[in-house]
Coordinates of C-alpha atoms (C1' of nucleotides) in Angstrom, one line a residue:
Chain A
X1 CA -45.2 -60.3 -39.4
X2 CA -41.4 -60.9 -40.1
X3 CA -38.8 -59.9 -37.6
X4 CA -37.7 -57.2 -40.1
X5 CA -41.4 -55.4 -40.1
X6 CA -41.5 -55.8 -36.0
X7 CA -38.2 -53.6 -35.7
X8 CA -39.0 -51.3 -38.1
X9 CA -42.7 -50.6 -36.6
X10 CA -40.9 -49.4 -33.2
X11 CA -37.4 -48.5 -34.3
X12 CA -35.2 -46.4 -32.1
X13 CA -32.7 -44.0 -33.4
X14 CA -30.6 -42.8 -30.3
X15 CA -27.6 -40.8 -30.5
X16 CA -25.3 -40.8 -27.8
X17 CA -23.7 -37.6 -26.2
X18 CA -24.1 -36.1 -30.3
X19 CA -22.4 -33.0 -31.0
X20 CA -25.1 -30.1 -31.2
X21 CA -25.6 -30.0 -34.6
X22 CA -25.8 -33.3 -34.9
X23 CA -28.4 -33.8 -32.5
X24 CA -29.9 -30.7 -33.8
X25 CA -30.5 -32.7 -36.9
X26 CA -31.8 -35.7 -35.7
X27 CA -34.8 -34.0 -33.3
X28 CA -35.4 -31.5 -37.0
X29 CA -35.8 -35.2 -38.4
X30 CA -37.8 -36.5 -36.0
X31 CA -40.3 -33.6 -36.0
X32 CA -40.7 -33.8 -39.6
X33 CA -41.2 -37.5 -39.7
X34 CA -43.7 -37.5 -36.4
X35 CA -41.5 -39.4 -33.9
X36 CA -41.8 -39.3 -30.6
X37 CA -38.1 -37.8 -30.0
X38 CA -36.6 -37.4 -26.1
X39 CA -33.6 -35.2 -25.5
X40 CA -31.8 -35.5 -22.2
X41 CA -29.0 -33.0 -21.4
X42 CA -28.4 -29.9 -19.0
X43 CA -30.3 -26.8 -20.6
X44 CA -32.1 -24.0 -19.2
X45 CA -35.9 -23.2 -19.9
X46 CA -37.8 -20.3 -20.2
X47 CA -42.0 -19.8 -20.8
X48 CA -43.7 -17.1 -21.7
X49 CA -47.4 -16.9 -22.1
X50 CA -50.7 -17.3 -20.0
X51 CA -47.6 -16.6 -16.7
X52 CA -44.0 -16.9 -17.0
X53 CA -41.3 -18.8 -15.8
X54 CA -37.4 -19.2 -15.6
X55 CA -35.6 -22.0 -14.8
X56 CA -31.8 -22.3 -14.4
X57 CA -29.0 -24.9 -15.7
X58 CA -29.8 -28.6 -14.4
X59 CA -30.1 -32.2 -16.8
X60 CA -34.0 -32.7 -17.5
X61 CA -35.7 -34.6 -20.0
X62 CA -37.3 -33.3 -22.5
X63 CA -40.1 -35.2 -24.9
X64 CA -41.5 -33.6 -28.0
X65 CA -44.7 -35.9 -29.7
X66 CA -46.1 -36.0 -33.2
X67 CA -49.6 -34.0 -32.1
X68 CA -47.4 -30.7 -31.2
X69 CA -46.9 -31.4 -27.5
X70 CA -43.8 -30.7 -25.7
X71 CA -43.0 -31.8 -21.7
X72 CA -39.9 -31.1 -19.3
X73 CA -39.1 -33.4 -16.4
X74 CA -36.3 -32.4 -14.1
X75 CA -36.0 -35.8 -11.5
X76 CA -39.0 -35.1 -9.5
X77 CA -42.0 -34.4 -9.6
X78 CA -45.0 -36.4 -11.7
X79 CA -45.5 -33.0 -13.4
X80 CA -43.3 -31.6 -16.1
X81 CA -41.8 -28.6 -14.7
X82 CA -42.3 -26.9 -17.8
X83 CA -44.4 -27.7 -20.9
X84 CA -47.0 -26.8 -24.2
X85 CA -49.6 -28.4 -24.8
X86 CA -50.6 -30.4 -28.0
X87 CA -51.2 -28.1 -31.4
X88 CA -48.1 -26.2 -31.1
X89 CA -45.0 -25.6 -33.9
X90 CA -41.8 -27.0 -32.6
X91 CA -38.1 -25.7 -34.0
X92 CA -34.5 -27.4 -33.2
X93 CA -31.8 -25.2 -34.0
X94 CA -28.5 -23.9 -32.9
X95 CA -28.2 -21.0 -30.8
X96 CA -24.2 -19.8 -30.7
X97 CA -23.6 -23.4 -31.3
X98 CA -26.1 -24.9 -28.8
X99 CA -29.0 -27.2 -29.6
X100 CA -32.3 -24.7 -28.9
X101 CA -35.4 -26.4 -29.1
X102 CA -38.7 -23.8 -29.6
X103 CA -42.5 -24.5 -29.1
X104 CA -44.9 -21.6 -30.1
X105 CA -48.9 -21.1 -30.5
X106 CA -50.9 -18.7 -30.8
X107 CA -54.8 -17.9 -29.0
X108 CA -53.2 -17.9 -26.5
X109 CA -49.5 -16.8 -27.7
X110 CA -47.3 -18.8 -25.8
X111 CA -43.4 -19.5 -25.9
X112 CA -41.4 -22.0 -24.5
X113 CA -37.5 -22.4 -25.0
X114 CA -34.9 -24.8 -24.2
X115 CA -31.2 -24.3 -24.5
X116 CA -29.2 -27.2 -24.0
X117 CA -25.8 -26.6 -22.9
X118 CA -25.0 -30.4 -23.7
X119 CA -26.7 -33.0 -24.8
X120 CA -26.2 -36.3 -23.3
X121 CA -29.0 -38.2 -25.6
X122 CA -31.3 -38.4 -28.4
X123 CA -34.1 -40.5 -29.8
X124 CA -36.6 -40.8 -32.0
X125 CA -39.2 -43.1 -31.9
X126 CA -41.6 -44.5 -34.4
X127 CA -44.4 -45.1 -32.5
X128 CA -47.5 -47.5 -33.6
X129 CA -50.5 -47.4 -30.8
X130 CA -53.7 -49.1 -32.0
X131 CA -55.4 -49.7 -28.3
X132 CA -57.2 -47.1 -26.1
X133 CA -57.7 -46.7 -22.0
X134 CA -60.7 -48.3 -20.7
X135 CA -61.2 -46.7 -17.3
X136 CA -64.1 -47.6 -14.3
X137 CA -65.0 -45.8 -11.6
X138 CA -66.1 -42.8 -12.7
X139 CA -68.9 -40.9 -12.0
X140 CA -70.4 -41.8 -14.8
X141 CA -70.4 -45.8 -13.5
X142 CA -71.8 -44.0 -10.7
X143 CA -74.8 -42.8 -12.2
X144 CA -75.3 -46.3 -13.8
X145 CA -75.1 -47.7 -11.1
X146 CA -77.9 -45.3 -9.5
X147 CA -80.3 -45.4 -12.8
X148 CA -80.1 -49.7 -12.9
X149 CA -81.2 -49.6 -8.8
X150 CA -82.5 -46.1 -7.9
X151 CA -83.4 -47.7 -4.6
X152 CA -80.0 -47.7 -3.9
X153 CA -81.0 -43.8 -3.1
X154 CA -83.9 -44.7 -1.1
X155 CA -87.4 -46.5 -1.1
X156 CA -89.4 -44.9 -4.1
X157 CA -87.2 -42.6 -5.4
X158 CA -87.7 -42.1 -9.7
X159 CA -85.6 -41.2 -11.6
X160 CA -86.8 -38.7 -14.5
X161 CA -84.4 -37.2 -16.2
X162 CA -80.3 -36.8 -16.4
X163 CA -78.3 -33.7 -17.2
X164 CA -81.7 -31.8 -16.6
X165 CA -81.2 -28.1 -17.5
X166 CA -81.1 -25.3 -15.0
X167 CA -79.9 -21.7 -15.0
X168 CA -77.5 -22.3 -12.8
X169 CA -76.3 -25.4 -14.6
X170 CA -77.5 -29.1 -15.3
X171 CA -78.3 -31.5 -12.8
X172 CA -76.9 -34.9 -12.5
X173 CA -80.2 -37.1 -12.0
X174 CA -83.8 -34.9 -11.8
X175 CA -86.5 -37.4 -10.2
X176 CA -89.7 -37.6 -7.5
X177 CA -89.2 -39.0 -4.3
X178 CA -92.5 -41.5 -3.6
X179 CA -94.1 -38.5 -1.7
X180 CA -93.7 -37.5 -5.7
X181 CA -91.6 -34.6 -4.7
X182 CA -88.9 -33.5 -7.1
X183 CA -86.0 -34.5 -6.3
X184 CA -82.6 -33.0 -7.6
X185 CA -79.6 -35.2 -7.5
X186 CA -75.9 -34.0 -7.6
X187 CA -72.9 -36.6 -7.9
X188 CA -69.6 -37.3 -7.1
X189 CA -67.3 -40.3 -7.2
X190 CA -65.6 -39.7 -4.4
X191 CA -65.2 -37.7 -1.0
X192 CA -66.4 -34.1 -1.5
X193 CA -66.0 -30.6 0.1
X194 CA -68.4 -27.4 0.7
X195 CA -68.1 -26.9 -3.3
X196 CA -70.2 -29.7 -4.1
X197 CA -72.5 -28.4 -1.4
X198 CA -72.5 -25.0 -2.8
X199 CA -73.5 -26.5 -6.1
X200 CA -76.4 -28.7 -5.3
X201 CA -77.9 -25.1 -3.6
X202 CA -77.4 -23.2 -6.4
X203 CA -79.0 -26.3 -8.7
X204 CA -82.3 -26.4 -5.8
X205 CA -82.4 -22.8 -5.8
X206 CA -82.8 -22.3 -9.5
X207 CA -85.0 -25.1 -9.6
X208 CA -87.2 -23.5 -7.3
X209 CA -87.2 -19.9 -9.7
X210 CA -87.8 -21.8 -12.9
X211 CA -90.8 -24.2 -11.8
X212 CA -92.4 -21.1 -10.1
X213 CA -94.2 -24.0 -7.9
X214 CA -94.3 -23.4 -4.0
X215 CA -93.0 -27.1 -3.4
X216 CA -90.7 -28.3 -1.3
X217 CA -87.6 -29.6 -3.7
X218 CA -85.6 -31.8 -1.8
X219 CA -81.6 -31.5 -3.1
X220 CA -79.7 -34.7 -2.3
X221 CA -75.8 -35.3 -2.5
X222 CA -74.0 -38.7 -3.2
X223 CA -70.9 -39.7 -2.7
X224 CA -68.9 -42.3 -0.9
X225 CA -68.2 -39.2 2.1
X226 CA -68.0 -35.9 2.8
X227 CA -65.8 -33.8 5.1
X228 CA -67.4 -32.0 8.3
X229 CA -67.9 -28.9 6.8
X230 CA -69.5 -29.9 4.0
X231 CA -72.0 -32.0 6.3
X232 CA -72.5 -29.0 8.3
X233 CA -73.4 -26.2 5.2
X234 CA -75.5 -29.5 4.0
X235 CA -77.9 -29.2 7.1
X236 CA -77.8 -25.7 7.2
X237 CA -78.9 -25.7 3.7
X238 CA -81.5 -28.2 4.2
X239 CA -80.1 -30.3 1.9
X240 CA -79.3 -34.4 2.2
X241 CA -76.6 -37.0 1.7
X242 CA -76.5 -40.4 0.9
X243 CA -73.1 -42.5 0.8
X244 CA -72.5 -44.4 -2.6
X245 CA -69.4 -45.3 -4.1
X246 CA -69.0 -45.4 -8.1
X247 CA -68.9 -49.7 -8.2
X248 CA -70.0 -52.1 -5.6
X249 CA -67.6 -52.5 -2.5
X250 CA -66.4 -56.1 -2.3
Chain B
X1 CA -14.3 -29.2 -13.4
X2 CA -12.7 -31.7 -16.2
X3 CA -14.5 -33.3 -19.1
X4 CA -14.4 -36.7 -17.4
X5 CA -16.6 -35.4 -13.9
X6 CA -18.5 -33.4 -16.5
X7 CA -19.4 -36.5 -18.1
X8 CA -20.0 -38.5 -15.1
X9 CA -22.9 -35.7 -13.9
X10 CA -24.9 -36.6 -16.5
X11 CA -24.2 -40.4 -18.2
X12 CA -26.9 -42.0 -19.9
X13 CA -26.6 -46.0 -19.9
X14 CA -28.7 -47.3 -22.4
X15 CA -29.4 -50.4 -24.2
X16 CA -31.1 -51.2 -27.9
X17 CA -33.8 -54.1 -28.2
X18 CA -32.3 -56.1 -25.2
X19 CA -33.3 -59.1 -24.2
X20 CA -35.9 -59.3 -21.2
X21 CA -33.4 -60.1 -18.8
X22 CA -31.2 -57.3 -19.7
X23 CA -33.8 -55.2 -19.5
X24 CA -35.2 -55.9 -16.5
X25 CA -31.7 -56.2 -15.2
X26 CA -31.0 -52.6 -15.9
X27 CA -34.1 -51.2 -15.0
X28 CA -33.5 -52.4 -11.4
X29 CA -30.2 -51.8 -11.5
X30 CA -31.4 -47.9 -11.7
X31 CA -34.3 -47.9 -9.4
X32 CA -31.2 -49.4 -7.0
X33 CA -29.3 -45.8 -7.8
X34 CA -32.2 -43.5 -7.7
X35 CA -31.2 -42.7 -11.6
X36 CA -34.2 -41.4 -13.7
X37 CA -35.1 -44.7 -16.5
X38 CA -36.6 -44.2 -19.3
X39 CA -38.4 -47.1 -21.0
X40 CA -39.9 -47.6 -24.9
X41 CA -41.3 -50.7 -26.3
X42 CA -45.0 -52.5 -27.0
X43 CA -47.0 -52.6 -23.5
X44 CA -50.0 -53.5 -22.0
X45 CA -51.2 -50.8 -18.7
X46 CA -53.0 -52.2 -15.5
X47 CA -54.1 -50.0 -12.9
X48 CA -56.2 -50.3 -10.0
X49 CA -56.6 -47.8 -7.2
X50 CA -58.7 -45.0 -6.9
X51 CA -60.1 -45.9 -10.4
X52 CA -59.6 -48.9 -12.4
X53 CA -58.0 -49.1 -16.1
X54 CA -56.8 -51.6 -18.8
X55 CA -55.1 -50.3 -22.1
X56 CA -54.0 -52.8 -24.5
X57 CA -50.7 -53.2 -26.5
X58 CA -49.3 -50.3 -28.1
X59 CA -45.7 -49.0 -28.0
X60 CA -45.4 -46.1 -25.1
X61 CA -42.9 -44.3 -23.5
X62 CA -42.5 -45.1 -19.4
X63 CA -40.2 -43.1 -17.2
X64 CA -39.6 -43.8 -13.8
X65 CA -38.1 -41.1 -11.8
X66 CA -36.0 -41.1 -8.3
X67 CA -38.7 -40.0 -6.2
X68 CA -41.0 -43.3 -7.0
X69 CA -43.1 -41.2 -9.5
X70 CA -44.0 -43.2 -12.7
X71 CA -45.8 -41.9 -16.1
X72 CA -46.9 -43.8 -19.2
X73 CA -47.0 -41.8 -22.3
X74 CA -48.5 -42.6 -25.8
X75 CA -47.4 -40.5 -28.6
X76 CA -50.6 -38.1 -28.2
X77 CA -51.9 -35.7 -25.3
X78 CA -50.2 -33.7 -22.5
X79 CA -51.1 -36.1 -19.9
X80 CA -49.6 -39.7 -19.3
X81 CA -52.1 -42.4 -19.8
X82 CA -51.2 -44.1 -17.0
X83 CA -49.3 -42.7 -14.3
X84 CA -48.4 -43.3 -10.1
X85 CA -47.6 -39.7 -7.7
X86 CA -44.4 -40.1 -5.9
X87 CA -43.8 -41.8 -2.9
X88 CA -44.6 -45.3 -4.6
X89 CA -42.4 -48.2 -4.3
X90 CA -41.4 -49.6 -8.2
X91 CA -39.8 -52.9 -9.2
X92 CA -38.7 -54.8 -12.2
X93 CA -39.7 -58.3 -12.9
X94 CA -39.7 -61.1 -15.5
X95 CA -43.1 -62.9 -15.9
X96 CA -43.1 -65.9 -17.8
X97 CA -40.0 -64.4 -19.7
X98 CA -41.2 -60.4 -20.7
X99 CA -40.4 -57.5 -18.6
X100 CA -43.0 -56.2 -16.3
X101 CA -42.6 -53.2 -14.0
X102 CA -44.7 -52.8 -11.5
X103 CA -45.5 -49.5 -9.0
X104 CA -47.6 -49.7 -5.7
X105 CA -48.3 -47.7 -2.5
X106 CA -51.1 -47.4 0.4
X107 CA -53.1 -44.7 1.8
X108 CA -54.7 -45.0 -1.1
X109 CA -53.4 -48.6 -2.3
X110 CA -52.9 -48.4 -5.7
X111 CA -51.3 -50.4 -8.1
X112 CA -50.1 -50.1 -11.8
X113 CA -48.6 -52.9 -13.8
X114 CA -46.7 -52.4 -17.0
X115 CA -45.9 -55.6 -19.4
X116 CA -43.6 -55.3 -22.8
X117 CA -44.4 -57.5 -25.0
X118 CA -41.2 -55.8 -26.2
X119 CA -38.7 -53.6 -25.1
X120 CA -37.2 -51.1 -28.2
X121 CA -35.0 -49.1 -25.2
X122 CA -33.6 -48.8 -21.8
X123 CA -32.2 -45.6 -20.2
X124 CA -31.0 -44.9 -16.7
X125 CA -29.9 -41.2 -16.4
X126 CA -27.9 -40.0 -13.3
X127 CA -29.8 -36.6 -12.9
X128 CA -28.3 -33.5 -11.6
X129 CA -31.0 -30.5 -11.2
X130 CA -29.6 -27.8 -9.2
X131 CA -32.2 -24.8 -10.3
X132 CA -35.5 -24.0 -9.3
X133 CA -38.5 -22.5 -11.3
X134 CA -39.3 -19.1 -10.9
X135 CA -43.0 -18.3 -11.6
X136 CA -44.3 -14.6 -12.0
X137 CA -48.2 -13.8 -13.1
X138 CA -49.9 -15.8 -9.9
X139 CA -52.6 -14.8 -7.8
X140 CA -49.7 -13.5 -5.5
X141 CA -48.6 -11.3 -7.5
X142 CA -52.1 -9.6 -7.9
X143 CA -52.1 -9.7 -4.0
X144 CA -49.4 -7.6 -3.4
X145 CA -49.8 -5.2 -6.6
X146 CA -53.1 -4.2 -4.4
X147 CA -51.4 -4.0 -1.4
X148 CA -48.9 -1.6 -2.8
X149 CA -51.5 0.5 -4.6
X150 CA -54.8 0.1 -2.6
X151 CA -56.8 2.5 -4.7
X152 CA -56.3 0.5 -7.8
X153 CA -59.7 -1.0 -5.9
X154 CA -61.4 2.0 -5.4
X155 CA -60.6 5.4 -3.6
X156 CA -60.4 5.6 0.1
X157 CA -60.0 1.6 0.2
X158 CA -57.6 0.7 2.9
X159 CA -56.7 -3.0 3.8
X160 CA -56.8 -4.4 7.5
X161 CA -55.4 -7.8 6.6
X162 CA -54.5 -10.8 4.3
X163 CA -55.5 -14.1 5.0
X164 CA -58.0 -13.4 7.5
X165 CA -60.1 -16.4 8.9
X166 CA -63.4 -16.8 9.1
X167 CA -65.9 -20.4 9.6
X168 CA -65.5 -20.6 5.5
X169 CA -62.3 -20.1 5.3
X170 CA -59.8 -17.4 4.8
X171 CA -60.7 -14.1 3.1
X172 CA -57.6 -13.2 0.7
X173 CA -57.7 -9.3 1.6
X174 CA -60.1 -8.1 4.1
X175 CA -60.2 -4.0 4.5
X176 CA -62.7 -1.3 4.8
X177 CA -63.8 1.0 2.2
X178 CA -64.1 5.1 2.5
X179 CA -67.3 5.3 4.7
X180 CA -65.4 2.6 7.1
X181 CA -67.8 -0.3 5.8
X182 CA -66.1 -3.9 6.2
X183 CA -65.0 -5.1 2.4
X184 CA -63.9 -8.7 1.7
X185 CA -62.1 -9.3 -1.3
X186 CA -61.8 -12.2 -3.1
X187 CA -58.6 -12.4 -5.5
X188 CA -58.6 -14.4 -8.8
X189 CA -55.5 -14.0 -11.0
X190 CA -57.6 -14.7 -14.5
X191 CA -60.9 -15.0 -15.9
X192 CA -63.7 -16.6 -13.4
X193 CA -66.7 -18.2 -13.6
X194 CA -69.7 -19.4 -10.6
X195 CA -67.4 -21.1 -8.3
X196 CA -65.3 -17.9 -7.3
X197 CA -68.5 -16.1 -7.1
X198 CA -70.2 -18.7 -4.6
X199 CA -66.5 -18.8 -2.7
X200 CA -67.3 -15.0 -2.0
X201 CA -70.6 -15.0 -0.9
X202 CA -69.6 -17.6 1.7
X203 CA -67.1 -15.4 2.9
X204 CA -69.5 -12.8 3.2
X205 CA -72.0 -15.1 4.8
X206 CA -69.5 -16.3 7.3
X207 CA -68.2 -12.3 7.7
X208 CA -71.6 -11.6 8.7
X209 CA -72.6 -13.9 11.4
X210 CA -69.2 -14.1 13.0
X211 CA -68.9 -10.1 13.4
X212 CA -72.5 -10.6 15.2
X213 CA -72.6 -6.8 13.0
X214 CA -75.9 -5.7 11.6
X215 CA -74.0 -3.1 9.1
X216 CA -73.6 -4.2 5.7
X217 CA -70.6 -6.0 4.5
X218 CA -69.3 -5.5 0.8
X219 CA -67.8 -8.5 -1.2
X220 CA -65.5 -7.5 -3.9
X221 CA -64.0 -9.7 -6.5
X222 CA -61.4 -9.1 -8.0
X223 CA -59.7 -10.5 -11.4
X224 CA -59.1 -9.7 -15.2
X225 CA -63.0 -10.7 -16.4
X226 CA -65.4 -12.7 -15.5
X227 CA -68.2 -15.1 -17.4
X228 CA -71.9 -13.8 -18.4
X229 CA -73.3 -16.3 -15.7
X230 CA -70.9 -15.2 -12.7
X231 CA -71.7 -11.6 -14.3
X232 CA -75.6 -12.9 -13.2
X233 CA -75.0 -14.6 -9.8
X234 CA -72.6 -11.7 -8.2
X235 CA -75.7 -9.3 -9.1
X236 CA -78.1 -11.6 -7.6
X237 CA -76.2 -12.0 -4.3
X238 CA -75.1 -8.0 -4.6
X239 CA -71.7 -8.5 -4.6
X240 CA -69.1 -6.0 -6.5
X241 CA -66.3 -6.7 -9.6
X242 CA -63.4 -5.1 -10.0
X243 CA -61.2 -5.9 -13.1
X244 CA -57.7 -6.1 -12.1
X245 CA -54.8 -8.4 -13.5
X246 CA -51.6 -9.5 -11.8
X247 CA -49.0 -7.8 -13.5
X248 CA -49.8 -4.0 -14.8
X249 CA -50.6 -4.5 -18.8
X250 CA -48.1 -3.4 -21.1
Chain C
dA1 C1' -64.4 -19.9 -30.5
dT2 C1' -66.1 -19.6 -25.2
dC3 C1' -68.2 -21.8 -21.2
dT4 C1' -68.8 -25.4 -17.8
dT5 C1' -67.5 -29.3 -15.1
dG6 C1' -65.0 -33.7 -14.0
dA7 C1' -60.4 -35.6 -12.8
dT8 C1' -56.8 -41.8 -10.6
dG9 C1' -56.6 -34.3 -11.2
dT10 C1' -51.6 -32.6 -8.9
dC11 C1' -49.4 -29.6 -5.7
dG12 C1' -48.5 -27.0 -1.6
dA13 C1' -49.7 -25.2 2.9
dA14 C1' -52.0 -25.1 7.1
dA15 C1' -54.6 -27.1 10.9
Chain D
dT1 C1' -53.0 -37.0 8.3
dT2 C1' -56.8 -34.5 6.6
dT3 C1' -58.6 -30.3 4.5
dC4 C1' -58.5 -26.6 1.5
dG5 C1' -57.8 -23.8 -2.5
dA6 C1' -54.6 -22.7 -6.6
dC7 C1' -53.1 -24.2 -11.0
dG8 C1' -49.7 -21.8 -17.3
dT9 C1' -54.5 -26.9 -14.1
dC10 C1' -55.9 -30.5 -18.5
dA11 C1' -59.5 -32.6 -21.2
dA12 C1' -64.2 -33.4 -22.9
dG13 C1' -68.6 -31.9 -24.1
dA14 C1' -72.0 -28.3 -25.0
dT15 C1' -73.3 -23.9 -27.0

DNA sequence: ATCTTGATGTCGAAA
DNA sequence: TTTCGACGTCAAGAT
């Protein structure tokens, strides 16, 4: 690849506290050519949709991407304060000589609107992104980790079947214990609360309806802890925990 | 306030293709002045903490804000790729002659490394953000549309207190209904499926053996809709739904 | 499309 | 600090 190609395949076109329609026309460019544009300036912001929101003069930065997506960041806070999310039709225009930028969809109909009252930058960037995330320690590794050692549960214990249908939901691992009574299995990568607790009950109970079989089924919770109140609806409940983390500790 | 204060509120120091050293020179030059940097080039993402990920080269947008928060985006998706809360501790670095940024903090420790292969732009904004968002449509304001208007529940419904505690937690509005029966009532400001529905009936559970009370105690949830299987599980545990949303509908 | 559950959820408040 | 529930949760998979 020449030096030429490499700049072009990431080029940034920045303008520099741009008059309003000029940076009007460079984020209207940028939409219609799929760049990833950022505007930074001091604009207000108002949603409308699913709840609503106001939010008064102050500099935030603002991204718009190709897929439709739109995100404001004021200077704290790792969420946007305001956003849409991806799919949705995005507008720069000039409002009495202002830069407006507009993000609209529909199912649910939702509007969001920011008004710059200046504008201290915009870019657009070309952006070229070949390589996905490759993440570990999930709960997903965690149920690998269980189904290549299911002793790791305890002595005996079978797995039979994953995702196993209920009417109250599927459960993580269905198996017998070596007693050869069934055994439901409910997972989570890390520390859990009464929820999870809840959840495992609901997946024994219906369990217990649908195999219309007076056995004992044993419901068993893993996870690398759980908080006090979870331990206590787990004995109350009858239920069992065993403390597994998603990879091997070192 | 003059056009040369006005400017100062809000400059954006930037810098095209720089060298390494530049760049690295100006990113720590911001993280020095608690100024919001912005960041575009061809990275690689490391991170290790409460999961583990890799992502290979791409070209991303990373912003690092004042309050030690960090995001990665790509150029699709809502969500950063990679990302660090606030509270962490950032620096810029050259190794072996490219720019690498680098966040960390403890209680969890957690780590994420960023490396440009290239760097397209720098930014360091000097952010002033003087508003804050104003929100209507929550749960809250379901809350107090009850409270105003008690029969919106049901006739002769009268409510005794908010918040009140019991072993499972606090029930949102807790009141009696015309023949002086104890109601707990469970608020949800949209649509809601099992969980809220199993939140309830521990409520009522808990209600019921702290009040040492033999009479029956209602559990009433309220929200816009509910799901077909939350329909089935609050008939199961006979508990009541009443369809309410948090603003009065148009 | 709706429904369900996981998430490096994040965020805020209370104990 | 831990615990708990709300959130315009988001995102992915199943129906």
């Amino acid at each position: 690849m020449t030096a030429t190609e490499d700049r072009r395949s990431a080029r940034a076109d920045t303008l520099v506290d741009p008059a309003p329609e000029q940076a009007r026309a460079r984020v209207a460019e940028g939409i219609e050519a799929g760049a990833m544009i950022t505007v930074f300036g001091r604009c207000t912001v108002e949603y409308d949709g699913r709840a609503s929101s106001t939010l008064g003069p102050g500099d935030r930065h603002v991204m718009l991407k190709p897929d439709g997506s739109i995100l404001v960041h004021t200077d704290e806070g790792q969420q946007p304060v305001n956003w849409q999310p991806p799919g949705c039709t995005q507008e720069a225009e000039l409002d009495d000589g202002a830069l407006r930028i507009r993000s609209r969809r529909s199912t649910p109909e939702e509007r969001l609107d920011v008004r710059f009252e200046r504008v201290t930058q915009v870019s657009a960037f070309v952006v070229d992104d070949g390589s996905e995330l490759a993440i570990s320690g999930t709960e997903e590794d965690l149920r690998e980790r269980i189904l290549d050692d299911p002793e790791l549960l305890e002595v005996g214990f079978t797995p039979l079947a994953t995702e196993r249908q209920t009417t109250a939901g599927a459960i993580d691992i269905y198996g017998e214990d070596r007693s050869s009574r069934t055994v439901a299995v409910e997972l989570k990568r890390k520390r859990v609360g009464p929820d999870a607790v809840g959840q495992l009950g609901r997946y024994v109970d219906a369990l217990q309806r649908d195999l219309h079989d007076d056995a004992e089924i044993r419901g068993l919770l893993v996870a690398p802890s759980v908080t006090d109140r979870a331990r206590e609806l787990l004995e109350r409940n009858g239920l069992e925990f065993v403390s597994l983390t998603p990879e091997p500790s070192e």
